[in-house]
mmCIF file of C-alpha atoms in Angstrom:
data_model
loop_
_atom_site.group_PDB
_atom_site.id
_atom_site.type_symbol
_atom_site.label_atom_id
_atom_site.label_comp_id
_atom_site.label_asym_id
_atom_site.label_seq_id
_atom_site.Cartn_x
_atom_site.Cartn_y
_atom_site.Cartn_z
ATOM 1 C CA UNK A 1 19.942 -21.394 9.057
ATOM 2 C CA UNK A 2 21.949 -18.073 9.524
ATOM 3 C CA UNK A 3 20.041 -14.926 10.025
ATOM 4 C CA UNK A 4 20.182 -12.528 6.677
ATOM 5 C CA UNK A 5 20.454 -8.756 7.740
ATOM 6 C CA UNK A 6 18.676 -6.323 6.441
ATOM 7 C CA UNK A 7 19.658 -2.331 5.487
ATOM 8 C CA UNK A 8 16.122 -0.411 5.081
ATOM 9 C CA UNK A 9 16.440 2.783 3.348
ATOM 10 C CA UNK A 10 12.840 5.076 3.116
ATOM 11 C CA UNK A 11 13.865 6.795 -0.993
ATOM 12 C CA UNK A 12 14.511 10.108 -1.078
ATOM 13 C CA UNK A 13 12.371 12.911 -1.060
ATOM 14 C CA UNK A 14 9.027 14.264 -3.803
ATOM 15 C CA UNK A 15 7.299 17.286 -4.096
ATOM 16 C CA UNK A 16 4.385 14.856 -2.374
ATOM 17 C CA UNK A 17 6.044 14.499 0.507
ATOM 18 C CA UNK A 18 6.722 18.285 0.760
ATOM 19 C CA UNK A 19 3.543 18.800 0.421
ATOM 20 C CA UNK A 20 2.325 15.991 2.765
ATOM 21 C CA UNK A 21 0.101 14.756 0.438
ATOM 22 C CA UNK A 22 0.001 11.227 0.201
ATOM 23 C CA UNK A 23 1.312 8.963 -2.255
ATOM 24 C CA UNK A 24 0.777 5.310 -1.761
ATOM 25 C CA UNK A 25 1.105 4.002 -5.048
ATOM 26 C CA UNK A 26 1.212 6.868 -7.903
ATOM 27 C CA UNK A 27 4.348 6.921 -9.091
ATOM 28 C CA UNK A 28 6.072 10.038 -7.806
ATOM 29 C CA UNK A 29 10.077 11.124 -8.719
ATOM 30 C CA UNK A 30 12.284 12.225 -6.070
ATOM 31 C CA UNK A 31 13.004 15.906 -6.050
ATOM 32 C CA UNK A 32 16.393 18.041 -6.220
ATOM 33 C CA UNK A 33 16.597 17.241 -2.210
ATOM 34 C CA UNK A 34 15.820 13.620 -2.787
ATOM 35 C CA UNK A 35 18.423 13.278 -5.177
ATOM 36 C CA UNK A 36 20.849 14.968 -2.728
ATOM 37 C CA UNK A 37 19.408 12.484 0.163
ATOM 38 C CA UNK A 38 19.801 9.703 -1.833
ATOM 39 C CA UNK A 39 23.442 10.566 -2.821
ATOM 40 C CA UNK A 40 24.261 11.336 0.971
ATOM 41 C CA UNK A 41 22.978 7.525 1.659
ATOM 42 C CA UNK A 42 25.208 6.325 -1.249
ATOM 43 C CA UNK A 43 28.330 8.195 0.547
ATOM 44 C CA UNK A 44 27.235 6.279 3.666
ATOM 45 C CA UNK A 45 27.445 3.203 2.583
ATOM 46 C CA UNK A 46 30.975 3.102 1.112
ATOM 47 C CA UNK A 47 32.509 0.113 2.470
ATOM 48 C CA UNK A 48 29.496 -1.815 3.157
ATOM 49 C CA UNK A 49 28.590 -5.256 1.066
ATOM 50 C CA UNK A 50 25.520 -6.819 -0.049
ATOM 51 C CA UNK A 51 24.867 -9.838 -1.283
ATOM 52 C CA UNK A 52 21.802 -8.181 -3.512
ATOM 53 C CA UNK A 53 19.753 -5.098 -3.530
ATOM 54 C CA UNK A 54 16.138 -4.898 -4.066
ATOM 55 C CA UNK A 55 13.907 -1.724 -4.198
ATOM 56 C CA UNK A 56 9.700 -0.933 -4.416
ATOM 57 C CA UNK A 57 8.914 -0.384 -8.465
ATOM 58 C CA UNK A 58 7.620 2.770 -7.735
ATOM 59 C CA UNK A 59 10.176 5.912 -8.973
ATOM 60 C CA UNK A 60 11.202 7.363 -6.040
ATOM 61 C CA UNK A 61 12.570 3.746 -3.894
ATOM 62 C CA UNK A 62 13.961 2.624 -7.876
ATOM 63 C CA UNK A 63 15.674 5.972 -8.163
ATOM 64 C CA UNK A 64 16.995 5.920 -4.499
ATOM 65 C CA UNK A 65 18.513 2.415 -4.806
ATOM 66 C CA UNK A 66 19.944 2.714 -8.381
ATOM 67 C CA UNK A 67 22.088 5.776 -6.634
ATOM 68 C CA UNK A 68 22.641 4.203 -3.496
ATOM 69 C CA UNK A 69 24.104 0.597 -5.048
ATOM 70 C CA UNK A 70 27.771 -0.202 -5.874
ATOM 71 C CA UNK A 71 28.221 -0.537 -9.874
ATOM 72 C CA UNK A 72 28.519 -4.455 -9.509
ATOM 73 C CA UNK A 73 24.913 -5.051 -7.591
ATOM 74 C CA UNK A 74 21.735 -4.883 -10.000
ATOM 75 C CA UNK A 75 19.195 -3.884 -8.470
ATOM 76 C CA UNK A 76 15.976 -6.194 -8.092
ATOM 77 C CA UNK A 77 12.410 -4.856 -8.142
ATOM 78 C CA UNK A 78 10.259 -6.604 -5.165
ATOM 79 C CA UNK A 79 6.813 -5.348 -5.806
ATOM 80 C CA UNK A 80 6.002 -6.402 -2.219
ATOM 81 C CA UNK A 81 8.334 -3.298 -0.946
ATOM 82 C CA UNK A 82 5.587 -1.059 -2.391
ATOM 83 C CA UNK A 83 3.993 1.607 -0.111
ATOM 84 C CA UNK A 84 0.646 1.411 1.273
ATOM 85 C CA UNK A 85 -2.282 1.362 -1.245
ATOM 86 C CA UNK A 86 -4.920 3.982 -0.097
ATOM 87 C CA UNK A 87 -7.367 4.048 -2.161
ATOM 88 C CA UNK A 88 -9.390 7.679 -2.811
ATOM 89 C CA UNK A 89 -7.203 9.108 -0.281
ATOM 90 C CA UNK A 90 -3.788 9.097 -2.745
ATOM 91 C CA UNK A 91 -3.357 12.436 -4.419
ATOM 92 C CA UNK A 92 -4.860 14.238 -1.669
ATOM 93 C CA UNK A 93 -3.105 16.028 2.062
ATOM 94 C CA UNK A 94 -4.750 15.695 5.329
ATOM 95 C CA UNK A 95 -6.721 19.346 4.534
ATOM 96 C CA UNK A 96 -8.297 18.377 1.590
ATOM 97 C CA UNK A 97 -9.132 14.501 2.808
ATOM 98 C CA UNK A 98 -11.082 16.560 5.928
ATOM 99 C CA UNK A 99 -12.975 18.694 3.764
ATOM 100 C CA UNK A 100 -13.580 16.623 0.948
ATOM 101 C CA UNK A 101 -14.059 13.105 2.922
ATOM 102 C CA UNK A 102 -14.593 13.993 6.587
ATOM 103 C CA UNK A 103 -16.069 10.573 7.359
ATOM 104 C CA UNK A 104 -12.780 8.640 5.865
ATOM 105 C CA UNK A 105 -10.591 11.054 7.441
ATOM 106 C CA UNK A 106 -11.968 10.067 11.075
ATOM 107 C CA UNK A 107 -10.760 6.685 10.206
ATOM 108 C CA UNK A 108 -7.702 7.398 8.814
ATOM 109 C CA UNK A 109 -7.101 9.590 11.964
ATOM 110 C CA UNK A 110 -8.040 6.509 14.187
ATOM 111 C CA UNK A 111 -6.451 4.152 12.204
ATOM 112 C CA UNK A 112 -8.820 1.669 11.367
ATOM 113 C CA UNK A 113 -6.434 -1.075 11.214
ATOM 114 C CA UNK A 114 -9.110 -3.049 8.785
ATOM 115 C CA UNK A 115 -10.470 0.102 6.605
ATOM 116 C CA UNK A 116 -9.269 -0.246 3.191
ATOM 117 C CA UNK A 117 -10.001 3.435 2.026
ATOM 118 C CA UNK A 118 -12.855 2.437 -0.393
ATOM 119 C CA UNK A 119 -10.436 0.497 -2.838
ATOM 120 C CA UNK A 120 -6.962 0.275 -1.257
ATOM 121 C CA UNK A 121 -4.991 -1.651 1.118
ATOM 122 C CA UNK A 122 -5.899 -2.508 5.075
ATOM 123 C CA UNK A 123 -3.503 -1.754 7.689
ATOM 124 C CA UNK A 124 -3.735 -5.346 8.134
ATOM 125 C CA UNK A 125 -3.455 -6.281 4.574
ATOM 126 C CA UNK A 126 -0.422 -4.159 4.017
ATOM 127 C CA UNK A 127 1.406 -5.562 7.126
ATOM 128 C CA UNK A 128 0.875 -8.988 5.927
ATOM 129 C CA UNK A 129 2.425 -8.154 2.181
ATOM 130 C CA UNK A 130 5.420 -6.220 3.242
ATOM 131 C CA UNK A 131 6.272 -8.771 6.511
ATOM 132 C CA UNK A 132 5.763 -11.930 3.514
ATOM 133 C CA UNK A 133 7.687 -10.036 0.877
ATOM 134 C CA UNK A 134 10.847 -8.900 3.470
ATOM 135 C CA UNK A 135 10.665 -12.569 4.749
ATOM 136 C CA UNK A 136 10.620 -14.427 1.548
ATOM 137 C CA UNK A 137 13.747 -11.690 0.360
ATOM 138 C CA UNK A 138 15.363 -13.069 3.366
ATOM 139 C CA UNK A 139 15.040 -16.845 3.641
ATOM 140 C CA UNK A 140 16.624 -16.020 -0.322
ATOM 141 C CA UNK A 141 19.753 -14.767 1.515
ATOM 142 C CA UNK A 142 20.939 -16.977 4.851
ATOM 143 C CA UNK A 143 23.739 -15.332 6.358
ATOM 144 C CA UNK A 144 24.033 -12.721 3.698
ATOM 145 C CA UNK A 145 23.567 -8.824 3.752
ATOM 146 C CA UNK A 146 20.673 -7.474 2.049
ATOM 147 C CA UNK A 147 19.863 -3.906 1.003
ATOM 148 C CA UNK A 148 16.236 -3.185 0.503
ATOM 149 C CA UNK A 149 14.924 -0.032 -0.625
ATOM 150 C CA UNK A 150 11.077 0.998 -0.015
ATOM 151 C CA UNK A 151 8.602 3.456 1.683
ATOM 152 C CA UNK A 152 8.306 5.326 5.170
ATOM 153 C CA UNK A 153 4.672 2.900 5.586
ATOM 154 C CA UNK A 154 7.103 -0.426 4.743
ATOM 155 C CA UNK A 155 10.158 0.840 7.015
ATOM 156 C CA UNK A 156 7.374 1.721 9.766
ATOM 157 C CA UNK A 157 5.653 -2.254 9.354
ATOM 158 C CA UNK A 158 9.164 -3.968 9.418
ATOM 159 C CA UNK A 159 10.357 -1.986 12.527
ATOM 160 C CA UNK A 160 7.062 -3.375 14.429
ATOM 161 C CA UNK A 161 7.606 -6.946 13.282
ATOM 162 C CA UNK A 162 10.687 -6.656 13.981
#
């Protein structure tokens, strides 16, 4: 079977990430700059082909890839390209998980590979979705080029496994 190759792109940037607070999965729009990124991508990729295009259904990847794809490629949702769930830390920066949940923020600090943040996703058990979901999206497309569109957590699992 030929290899399929794969074009990550982390969306564009929200007012969360400014911030620094974390997102995993509420559903956050990109921002003026995010727009702009995600246009500046879309410029990039003129004279590239893909067979398909999928994104995360969370706003910001959606919004990304529906600027970043040529007119005749719909874009697919693949609710496996969604970020990390993590649990009662979403919503909140680094400041506020200290002083509100100083015993959860010394494991997300030491990354507790198997700590699910009271309600959320593993390390483990996110590395395991996103490495299934990328390889099913793949074994869909032999030989082809693939665009996927997802999350800086998603980008950061597929570079490792890959």
């Amino acid at each position: 079977m030929e290899p399929c190759r794969l074009c990550i792109i982390r969306h564009g940037e929200t007012d969360w990430n400014v911030e620094r607070r974390i997102q995993g999965h509420i559903d956050v729009p990109l921002n003026a700059a995010g727009w702009a990124q995600a246009a500046a991508v879309a410029k990039g990729l003129i004279g590239q082909r893909f067979a398909a295009a999928y994104s995360s259904d969370l706003q910001c990847a959606w919004q990304t890839a529906q600027t970043v794809v040529l007119p005749d490629i719909a874009v697919q949702v693949a609710p496996g390209l969604r970020e990390r769930h993590y649990g009662v830390l979403q919503g909140l920066t680094a400041a506020e998980i200290l002083l509100r949940l100083p015993e959860i923020h010394a494991r997300y600090v030491a990354r507790d590979i198997h700590y699910d943040f009271d309600g959320g996703e593993s390390l483990t058990a996110f590395a395991a979705r996103v490495v299934a979901a990328v390889e099913a999206l793949a074994a869909c497309h032999p030989g082809e080029n693939l665009l996927l569109v997802a999350h800086g957590g998603v980008l950061d699992v597929c570079y490792r496994q890959a």
